[in-house]
Coordinates of C-alpha atoms in Angstrom, one line a residue:
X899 CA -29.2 140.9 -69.6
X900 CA -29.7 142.8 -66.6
X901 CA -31.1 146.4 -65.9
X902 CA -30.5 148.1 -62.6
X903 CA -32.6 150.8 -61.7
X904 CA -32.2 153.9 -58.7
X905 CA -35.1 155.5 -57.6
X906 CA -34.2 158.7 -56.4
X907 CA -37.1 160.9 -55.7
X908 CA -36.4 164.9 -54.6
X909 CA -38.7 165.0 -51.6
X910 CA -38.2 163.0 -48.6
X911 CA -40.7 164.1 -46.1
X912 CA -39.0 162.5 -42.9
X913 CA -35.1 163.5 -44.4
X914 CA -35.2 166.3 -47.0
X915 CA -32.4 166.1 -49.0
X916 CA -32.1 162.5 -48.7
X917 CA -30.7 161.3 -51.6
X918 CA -28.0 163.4 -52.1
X919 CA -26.9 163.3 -48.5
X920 CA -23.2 162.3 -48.9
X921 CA -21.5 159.2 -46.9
X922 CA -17.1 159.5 -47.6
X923 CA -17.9 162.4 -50.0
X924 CA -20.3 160.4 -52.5
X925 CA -24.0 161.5 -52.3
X926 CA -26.3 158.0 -51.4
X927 CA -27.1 158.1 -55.2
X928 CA -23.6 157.3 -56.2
X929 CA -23.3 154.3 -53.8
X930 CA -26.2 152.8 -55.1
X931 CA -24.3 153.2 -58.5
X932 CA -21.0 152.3 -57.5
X933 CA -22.9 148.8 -55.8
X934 CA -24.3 148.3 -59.4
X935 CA -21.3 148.7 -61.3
X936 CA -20.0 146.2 -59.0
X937 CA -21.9 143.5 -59.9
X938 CA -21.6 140.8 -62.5
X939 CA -24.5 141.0 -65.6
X940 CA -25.6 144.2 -64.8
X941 CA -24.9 145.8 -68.2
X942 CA -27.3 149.3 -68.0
X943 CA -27.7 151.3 -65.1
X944 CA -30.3 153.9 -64.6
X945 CA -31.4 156.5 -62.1
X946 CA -35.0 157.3 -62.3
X947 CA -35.9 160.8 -60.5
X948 CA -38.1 163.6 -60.8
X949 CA -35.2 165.9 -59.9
X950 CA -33.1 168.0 -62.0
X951 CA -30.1 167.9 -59.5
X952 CA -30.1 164.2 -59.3
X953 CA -30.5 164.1 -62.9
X954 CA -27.8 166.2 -63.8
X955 CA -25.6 164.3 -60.9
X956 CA -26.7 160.9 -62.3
X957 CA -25.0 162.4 -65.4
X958 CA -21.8 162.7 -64.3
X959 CA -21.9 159.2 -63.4
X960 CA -22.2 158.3 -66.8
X961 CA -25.7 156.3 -65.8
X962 CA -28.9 156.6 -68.1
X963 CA -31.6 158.7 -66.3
X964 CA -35.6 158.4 -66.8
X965 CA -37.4 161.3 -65.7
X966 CA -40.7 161.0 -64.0
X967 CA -43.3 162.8 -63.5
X968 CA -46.2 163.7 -60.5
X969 CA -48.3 160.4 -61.6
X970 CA -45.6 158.9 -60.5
X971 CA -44.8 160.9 -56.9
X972 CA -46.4 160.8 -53.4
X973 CA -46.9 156.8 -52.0
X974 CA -47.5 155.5 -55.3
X975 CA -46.1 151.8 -54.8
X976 CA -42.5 151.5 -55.9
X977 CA -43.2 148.8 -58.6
X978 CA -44.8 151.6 -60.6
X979 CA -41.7 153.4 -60.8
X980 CA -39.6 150.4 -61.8
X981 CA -41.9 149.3 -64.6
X982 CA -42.3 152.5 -65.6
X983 CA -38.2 153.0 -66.4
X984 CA -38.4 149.3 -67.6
X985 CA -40.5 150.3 -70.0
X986 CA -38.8 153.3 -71.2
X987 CA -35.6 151.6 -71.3
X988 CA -37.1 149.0 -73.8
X989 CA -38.0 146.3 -71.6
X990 CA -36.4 142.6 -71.6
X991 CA -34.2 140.4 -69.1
X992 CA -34.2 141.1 -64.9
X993 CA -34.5 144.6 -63.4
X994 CA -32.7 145.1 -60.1
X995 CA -34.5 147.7 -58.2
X996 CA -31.8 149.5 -55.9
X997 CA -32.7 152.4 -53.2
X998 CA -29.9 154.7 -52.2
X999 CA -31.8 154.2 -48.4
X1000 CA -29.6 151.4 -48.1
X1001 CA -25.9 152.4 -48.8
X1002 CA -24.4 149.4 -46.9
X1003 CA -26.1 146.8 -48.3
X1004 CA -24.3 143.4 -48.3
X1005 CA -26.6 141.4 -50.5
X1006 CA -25.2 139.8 -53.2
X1007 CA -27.7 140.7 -56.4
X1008 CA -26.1 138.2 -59.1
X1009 CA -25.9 135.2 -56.6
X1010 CA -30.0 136.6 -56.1
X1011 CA -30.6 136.2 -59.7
X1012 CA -29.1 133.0 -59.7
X1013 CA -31.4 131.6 -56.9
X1014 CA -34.7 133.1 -57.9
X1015 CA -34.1 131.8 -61.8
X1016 CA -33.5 128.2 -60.1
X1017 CA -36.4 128.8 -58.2
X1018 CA -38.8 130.2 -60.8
X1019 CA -39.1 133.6 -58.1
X1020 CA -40.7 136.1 -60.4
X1021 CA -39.7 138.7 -57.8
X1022 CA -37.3 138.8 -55.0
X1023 CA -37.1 141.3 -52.6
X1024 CA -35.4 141.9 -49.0
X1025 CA -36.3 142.5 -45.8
X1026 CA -34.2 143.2 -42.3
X1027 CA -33.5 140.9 -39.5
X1028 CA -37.2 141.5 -38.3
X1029 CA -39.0 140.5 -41.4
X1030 CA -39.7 144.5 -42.6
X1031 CA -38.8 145.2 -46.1
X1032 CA -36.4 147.7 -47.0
X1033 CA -35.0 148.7 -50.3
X1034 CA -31.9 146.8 -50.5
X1035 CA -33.1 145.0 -53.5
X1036 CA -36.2 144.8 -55.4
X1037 CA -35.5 141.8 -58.3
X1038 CA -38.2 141.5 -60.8
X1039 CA -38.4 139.5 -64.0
X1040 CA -40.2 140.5 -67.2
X1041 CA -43.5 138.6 -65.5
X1042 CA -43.5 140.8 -62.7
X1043 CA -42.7 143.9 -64.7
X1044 CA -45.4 142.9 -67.2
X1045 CA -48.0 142.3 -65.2
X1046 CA -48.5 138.7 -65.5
X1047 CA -50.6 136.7 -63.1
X1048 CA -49.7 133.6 -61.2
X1049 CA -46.2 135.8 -59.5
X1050 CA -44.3 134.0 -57.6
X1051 CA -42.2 136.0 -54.7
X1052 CA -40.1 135.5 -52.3
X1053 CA -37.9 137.6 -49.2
X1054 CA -34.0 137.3 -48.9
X1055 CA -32.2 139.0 -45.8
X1056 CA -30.0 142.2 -45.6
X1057 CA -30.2 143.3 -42.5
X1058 CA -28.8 146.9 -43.5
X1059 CA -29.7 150.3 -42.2
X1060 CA -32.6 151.4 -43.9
X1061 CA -32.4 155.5 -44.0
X1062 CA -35.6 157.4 -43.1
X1063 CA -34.1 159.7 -40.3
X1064 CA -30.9 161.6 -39.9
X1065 CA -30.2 158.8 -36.9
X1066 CA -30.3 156.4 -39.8
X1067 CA -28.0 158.4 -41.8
X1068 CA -25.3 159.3 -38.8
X1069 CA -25.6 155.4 -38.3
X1070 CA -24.9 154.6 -42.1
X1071 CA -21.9 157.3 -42.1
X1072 CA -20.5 154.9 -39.0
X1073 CA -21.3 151.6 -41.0
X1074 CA -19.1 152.6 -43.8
X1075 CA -16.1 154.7 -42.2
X1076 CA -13.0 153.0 -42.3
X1077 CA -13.2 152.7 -38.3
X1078 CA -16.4 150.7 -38.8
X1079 CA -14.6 147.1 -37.6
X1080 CA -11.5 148.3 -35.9
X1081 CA -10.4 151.2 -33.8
X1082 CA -7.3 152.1 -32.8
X1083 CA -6.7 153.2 -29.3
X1084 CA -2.8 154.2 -29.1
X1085 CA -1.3 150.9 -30.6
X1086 CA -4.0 148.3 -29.5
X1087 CA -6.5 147.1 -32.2
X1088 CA -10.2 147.1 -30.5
X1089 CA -13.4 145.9 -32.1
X1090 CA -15.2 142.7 -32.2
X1091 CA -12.2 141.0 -34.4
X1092 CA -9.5 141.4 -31.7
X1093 CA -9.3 140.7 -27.8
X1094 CA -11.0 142.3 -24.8
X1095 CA -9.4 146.0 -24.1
X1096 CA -9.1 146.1 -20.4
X1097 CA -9.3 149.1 -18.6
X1098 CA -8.7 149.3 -15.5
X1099 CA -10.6 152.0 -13.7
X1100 CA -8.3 154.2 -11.7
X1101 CA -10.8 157.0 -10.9
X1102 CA -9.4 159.1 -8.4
X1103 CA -8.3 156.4 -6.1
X1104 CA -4.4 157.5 -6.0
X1105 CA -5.8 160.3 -3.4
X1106 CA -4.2 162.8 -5.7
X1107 CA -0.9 161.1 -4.5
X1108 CA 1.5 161.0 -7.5
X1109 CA 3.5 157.8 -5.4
X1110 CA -0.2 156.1 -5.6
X1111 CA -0.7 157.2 -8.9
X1112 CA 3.0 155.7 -10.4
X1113 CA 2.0 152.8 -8.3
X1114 CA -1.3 152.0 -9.3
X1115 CA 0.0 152.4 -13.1
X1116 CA 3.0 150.1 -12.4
X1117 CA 0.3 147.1 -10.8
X1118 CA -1.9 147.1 -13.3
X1119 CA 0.9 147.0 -15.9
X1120 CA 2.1 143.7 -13.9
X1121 CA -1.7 142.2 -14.1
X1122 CA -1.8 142.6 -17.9
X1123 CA -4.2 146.1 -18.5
X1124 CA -4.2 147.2 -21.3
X1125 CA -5.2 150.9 -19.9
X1126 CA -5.6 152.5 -16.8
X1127 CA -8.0 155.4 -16.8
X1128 CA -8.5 158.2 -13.8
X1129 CA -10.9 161.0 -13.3
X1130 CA -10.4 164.5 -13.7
X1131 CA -13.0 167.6 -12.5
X1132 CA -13.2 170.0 -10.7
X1133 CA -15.7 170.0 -7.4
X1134 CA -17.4 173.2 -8.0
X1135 CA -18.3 172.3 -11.6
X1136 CA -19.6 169.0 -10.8
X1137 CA -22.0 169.3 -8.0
X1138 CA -23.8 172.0 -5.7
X1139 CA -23.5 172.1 -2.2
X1140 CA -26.9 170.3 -1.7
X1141 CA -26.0 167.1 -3.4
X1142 CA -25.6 164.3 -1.5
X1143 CA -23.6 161.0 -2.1
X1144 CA -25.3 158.3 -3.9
X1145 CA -22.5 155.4 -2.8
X1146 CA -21.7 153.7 0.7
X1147 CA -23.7 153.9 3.7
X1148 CA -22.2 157.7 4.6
X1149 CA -24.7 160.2 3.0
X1150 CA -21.2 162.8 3.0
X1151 CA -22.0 166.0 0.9
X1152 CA -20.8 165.5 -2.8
X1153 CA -19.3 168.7 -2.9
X1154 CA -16.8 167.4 0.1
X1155 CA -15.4 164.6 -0.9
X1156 CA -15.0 165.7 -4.5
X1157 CA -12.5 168.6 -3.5
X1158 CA -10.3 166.2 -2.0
X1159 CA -9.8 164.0 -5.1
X1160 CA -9.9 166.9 -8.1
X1161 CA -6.2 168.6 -7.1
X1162 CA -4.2 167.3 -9.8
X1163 CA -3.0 169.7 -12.5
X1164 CA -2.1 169.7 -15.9
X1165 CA 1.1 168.9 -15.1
X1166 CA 0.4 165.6 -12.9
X1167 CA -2.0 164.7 -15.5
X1168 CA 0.8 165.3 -18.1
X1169 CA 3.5 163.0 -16.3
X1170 CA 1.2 160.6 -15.0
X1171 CA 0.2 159.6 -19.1
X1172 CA 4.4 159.9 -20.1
X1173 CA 4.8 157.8 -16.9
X1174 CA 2.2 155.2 -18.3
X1175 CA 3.4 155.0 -22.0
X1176 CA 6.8 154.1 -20.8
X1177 CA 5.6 151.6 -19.0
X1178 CA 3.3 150.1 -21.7
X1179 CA 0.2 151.0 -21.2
X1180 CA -2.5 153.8 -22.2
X1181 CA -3.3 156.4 -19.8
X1182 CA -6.2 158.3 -19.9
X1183 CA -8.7 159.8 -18.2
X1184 CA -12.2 160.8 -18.0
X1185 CA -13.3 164.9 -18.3
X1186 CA -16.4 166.0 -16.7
X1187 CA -16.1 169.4 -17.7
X1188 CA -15.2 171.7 -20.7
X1189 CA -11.9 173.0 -19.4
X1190 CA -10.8 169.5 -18.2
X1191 CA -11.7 167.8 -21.7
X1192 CA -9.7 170.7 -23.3
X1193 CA -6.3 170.4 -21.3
X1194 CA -6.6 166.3 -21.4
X1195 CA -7.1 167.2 -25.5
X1196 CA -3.7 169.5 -25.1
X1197 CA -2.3 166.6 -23.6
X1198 CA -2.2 164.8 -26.6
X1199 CA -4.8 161.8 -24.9
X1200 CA -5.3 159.2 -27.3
X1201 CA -9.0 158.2 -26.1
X1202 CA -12.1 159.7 -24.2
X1203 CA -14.6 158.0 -22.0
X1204 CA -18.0 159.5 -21.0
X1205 CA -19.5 158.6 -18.0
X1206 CA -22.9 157.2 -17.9
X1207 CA -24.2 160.2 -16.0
X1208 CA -23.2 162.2 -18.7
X1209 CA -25.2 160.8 -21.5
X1210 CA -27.7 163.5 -21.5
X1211 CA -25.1 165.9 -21.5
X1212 CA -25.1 166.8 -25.3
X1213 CA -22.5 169.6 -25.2
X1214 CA -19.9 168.1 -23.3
X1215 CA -20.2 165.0 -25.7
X1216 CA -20.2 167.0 -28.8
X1217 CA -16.8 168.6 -27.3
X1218 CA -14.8 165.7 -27.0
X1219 CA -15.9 163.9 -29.6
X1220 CA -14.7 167.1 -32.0
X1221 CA -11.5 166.1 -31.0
X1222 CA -11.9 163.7 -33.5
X1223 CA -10.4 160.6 -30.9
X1224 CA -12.1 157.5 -29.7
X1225 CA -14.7 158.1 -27.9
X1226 CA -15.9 155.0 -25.1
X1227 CA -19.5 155.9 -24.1
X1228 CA -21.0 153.9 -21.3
X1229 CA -24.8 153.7 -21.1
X1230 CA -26.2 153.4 -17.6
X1231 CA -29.3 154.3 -16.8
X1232 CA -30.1 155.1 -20.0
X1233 CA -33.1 154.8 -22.2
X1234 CA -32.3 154.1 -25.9
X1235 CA -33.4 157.8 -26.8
X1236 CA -31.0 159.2 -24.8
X1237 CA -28.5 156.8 -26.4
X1238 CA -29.4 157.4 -29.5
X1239 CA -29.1 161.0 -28.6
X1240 CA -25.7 160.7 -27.4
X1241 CA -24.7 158.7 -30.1
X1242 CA -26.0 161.4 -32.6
X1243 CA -23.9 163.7 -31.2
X1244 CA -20.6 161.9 -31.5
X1245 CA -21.5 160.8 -35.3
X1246 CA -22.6 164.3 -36.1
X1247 CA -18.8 166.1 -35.6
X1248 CA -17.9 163.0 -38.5
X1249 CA -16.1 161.0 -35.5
X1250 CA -17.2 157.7 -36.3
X1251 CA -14.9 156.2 -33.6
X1252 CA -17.4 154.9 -31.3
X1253 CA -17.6 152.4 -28.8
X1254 CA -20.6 151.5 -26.2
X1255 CA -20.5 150.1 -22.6
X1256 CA -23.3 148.6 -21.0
X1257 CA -23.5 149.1 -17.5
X1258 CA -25.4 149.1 -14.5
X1259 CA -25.0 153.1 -12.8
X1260 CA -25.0 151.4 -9.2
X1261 CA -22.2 151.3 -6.7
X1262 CA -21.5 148.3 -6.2
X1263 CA -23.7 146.5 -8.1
X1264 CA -25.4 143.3 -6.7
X1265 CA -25.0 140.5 -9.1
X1266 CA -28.6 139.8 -9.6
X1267 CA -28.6 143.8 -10.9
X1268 CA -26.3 143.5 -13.4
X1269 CA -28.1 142.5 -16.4
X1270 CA -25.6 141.5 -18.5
X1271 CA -27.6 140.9 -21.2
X1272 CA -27.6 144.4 -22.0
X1273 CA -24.3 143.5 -23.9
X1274 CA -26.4 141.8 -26.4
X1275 CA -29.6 144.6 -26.9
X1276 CA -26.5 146.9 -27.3
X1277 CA -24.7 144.7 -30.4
X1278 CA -28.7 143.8 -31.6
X1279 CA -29.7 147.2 -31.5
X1280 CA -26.2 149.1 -33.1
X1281 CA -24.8 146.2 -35.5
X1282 CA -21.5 146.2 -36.0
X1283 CA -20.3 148.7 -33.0
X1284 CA -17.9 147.5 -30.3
X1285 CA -20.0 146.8 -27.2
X1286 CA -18.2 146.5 -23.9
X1287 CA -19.1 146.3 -19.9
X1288 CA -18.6 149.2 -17.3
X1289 CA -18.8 146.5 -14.5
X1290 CA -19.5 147.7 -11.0
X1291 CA -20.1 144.6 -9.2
X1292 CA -17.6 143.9 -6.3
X1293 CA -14.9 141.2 -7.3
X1294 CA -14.9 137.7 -6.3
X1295 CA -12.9 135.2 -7.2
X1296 CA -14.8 133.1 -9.7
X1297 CA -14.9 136.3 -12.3
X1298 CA -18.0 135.3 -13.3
X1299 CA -19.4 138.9 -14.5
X1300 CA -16.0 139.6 -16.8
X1301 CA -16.2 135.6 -18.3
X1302 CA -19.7 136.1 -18.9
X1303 CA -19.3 139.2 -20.3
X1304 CA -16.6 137.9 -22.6
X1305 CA -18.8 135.1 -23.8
X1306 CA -21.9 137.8 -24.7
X1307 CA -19.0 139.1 -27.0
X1308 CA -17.9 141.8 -24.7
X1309 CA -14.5 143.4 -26.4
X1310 CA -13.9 146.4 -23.8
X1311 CA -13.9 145.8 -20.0
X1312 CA -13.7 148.9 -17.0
X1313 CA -13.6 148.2 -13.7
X1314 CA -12.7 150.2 -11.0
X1315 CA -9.1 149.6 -9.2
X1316 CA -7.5 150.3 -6.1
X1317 CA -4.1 149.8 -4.5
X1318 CA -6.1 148.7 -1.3
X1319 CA -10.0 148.0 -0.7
X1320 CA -9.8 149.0 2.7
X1321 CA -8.7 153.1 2.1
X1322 CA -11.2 155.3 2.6
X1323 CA -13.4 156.7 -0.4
X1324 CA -15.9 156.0 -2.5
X1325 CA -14.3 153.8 -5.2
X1326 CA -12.3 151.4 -2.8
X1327 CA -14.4 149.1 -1.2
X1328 CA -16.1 147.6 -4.5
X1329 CA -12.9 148.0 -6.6
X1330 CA -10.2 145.5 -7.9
X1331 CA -7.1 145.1 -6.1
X1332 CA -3.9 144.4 -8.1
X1333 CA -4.5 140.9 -7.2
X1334 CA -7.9 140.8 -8.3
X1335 CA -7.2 142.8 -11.5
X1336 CA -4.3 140.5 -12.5
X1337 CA -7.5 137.5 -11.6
X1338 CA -9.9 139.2 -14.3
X1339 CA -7.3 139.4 -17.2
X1340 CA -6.7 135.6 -16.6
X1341 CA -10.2 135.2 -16.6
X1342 CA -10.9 137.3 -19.6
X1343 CA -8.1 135.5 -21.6
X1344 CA -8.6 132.1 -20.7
X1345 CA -12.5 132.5 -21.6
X1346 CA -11.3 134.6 -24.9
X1347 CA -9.3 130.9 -26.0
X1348 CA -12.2 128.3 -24.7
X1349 CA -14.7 130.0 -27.1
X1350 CA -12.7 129.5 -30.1
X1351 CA -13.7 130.8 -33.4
X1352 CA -17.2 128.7 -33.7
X1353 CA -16.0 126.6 -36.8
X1354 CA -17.4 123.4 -37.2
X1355 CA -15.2 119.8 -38.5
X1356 CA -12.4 118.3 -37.4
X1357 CA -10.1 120.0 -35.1
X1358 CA -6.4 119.1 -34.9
X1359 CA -7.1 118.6 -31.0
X1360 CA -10.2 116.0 -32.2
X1361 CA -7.9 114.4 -35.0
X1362 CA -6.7 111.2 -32.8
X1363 CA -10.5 110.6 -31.1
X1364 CA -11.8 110.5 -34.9
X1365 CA -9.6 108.5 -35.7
X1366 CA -9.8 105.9 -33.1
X1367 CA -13.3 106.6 -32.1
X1368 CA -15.2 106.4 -35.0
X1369 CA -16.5 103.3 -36.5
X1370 CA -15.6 101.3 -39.9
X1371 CA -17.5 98.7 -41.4
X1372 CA -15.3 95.5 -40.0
X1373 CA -15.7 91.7 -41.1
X1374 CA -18.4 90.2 -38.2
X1375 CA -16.4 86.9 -39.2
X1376 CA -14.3 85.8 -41.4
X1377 CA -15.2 85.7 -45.4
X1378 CA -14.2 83.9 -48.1
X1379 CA -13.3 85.3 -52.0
X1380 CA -16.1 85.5 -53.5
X1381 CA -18.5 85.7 -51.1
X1382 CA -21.6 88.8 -51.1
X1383 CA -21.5 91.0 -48.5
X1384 CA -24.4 91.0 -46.3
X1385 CA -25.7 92.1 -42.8
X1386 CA -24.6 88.5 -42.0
X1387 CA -21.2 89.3 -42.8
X1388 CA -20.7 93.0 -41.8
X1389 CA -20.4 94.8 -39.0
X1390 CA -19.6 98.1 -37.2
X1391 CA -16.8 98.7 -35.2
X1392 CA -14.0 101.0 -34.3
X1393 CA -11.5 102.1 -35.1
X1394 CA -12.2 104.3 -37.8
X1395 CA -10.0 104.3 -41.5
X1396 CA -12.2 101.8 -43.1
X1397 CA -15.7 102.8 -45.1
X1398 CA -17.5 105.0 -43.2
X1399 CA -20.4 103.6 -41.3
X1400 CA -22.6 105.7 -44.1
X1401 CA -21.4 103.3 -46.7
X1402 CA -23.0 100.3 -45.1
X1403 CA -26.7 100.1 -47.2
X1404 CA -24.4 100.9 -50.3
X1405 CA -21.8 97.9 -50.6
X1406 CA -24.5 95.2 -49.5
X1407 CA -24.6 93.4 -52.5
X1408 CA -20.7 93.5 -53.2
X1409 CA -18.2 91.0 -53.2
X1410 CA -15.2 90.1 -51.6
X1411 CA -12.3 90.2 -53.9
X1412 CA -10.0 88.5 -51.3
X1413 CA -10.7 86.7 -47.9
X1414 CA -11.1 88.9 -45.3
X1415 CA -10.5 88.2 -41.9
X1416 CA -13.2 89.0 -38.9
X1417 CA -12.9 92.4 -37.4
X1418 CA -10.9 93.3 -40.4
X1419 CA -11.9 96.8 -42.0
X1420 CA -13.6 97.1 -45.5
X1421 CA -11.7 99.0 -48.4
X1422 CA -11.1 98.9 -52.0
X1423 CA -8.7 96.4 -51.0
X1424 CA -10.8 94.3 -50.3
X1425 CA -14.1 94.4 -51.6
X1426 CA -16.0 95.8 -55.0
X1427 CA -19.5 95.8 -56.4
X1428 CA -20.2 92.4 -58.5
X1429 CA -20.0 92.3 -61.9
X1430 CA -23.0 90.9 -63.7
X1431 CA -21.8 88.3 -66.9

């Protein structure tokens, strides 16, 4: 007999509201319920609150509810409130102690109670990937709930969000929306499941040339993209006249050279991305301004990117991401406040299509600068998003930066394209020819098939090597009927197909059942344990 119990207070100091906050339309007190129900031996369910709402909610449920009163409010310790409703209840069997803080929760509470009754655990509890305890579970037997001295406990991970802020929350909503693993961009599958989304980064290097523009879409197409992004702004929106350029060796006014590159229209824009989905592959660009994100929106684009200067940008964030499409954010420069921030501000227009791009926010980027390892602080730090790489590094031929970057787990990769590295501009001289680009997606696929799946045994590809390779327990000469089998008699050897090597301390001691010749294998063939008269 098990009971579960849900503490759900009404004040949360840090969150007010808390436990009613809904996730899919169901308040965080109905997923802790739902996860009970779920589980095997779990036959009573109750919601202990000092709330009348949560009360009346728990209700409709069709849970048991144990009101509680201020003795039992403020920081007393959370064992109080479970013994107290254990007690009420009547007692007897395991309590499972179940916060609605923790609405995706992946720990398995009857496979738990299985392991802490073999184990004699009086009470189990878990705690995240860095040892703090959270309220996933709190599994207590009637010695812990009694009182009893001599307790033995014991930590199990689930390394689940733990809600105290409205971060947590927006991070929880992500966790469980059904775009949690995969999002769609136009028909390719991304997340950390599927292959590396390749983007190559057109920017504004088609000169606001159509020609360069149909070209540039038709080479990448050839080199395998999956997308080729562009730019789109408008000079006096972006910079003042006083800004100066932050790439090359020619300090050029901003202001300059962006009026040259931001002449495309809505229409250009509009048969550039009908130009690209006839040909196979996504077209999109990036806004950095309201009026641009709108018209791309009108456009019918299927995914946004923001710019890593943008991060601190909250409203232009919050507007595209109310277009309810994916949204690629890439993080340069940026502090993981400001991340958080931006991330906030997607999750709270309930677009939960979010990926995140490391990236260095320098043009090029030196190798020894482009800390690639920010890949992995992104997936540590925001479990279970897609993490990709803006890379800005100048190509060489290796591809070492997009095969590393695949290896780190990588599943989205920009990098900036060009017809020719030699045209003047900004974005040439440290971008991907065609060539190049068609050298990264080799790269990117080849390293994508070397890592495998990580699964350990016998390959098909190992199958022949095992079998020739390994060793059987051979005849060291030859032996008679009858004769025991010894370490004067037995050897090691390959091939393999025999006993195992493993078996050679257990059939010392046997017989032979027929002469065996030396080098031959041993097998029930030819040997069994003796048979005492």
């Amino acid at each position: 007999m098990m009971l579960a119990v849900i503490p759900a207070k009404n004040d949360s100091g840090r969150l007010p509201g808390k436990n009613m906050l809904p996730i899919n339309g169901v308040p965080l007190v109905g997923h802790a319920v739902a996860y009970a129900r779920k589980t095997p031996g779990i036959d009573r369910i109750a919601v202990s609150t000092d709330s009348e709402e949560i009360a009346a909610y728990a209700r409709t449920l069709g849970v048991e509810v144990v009101m509680r009163g201020p003795e039992l409010g403020g920081e007393i310790p959370l064992a109080e409130v479970y013994r107290h409703a254990w007690r009420t209840l009547g007692g007897g069997g395991w309590l499972a102690g179940i916060q609605p803080d923790n609405p995706d929760r992946t720990i398995d509470i009857a496979k738990a109670v299985r392991y802490a009754e073999s184990k004699g655990i009086d009470y189990y509890f878990t705690v995240d990937g860095h040892g703090a305890r959270n309220g996933s579970l709190h599994l207590m037997n009637e010695s812990f709930l009694a009182g009893g001295s001599n307790i033995y406990s014991a930590a199990a991970i689930d390394d689940c969000t733990n809600i105290h802020t409205r971060h947590d929350y927006l991070m929880a909503c992500r966790n469980l929306s059904e775009h949690a693993d995969t999002i769609l961009i136009g028909d390719r599958p991304v997340g950390n499941a599927h292959p590396m989304f390749v983007i190559a980064e057109g920017a504004c290097n088609h000169l606001c040339q159509m020609d360069l523009a149909y070209q540039m879409i038709d080479k990448a197409v050839e080199a395998g993209a999956d997308a080729i992004k562009f730019q789109t702004y408008k000079a006096e929106k972006l910079v003042t006249d006083q800004a100066v350029a932050f790439w090359g060796e020619e300090k050029i006014r901003q202001i300059d050279y962006y009026r040259r590159l931001d002449r495309f229209d809505k229409r250009a824009y509009q048969d550039l991305f009908a130009y690209a989905k006839e040909k196979g592959i996504i077209g999109f660009s990036s806004p950095f301004d309201d009026e641009s994100a709108d018209m791309l929106n009108e456009l019918g684009m299927e995914v946004f990117k923001i710019a890593s200067c943008e991060v601190p940008n909250k409203a232009l964030i919050t507007r595209i991401a109310s277009y309810q499409k994916p949204v690629i954010l890439s993080t340069g420069a940026s502090g993981i406040d400001e991340i958080n921030r931006a991330i906030d501000a997607v999750l709270e227009t309930g677009n939960t299509r979010l990926i995140l791009l490391a990236c260095t926010l320098s043009y090029p980027t030196q190798l020894a600068d482009a800390n690639l390892r920010r890949i992995t602080t992104l997936k540590e730090i925001y479990k279970g998003f897609t993490v990709g790489l803006s890379d800005h590094t100048e190509p060489e031929s290796s591809m070492a930066v997009p095969a590393a970057a695949t290896a780190l787990g990588a599943k989205v990769i920009e990098k900036h394209y060009t017809l020719d590295r030699t045209m003047t501009g900004s974005g040439h001289f440290f971008a991907l020819d065609p060539n190049d680009l068609a050298n990264l997606v080799r790269t990117v696929r080849t390293t994508e098939s070397i890592l495998g799946d990580g699964s350990l045994g016998i390959a098909d590809s190992e199958q022949a090597a095992w079998n020739s390779a390994r060793r059987s327990i051979v005849a060291s000469r030859d032996i008679p009927a009858g004769e025991i089998l010894s370490d004067e008699n037995l050897a090691v050897k390959r091939p393999g197909g025999g006993w195992p090597v493993e078996k050679l301390d257990e059939i010392k001691g046997w017989v032979a059942t027929r002469p065996i010749q030396a080098d031959e294998r041993l097998s029930d063939d030819n040997a069994a344990p003796c048979v005492s008269n």
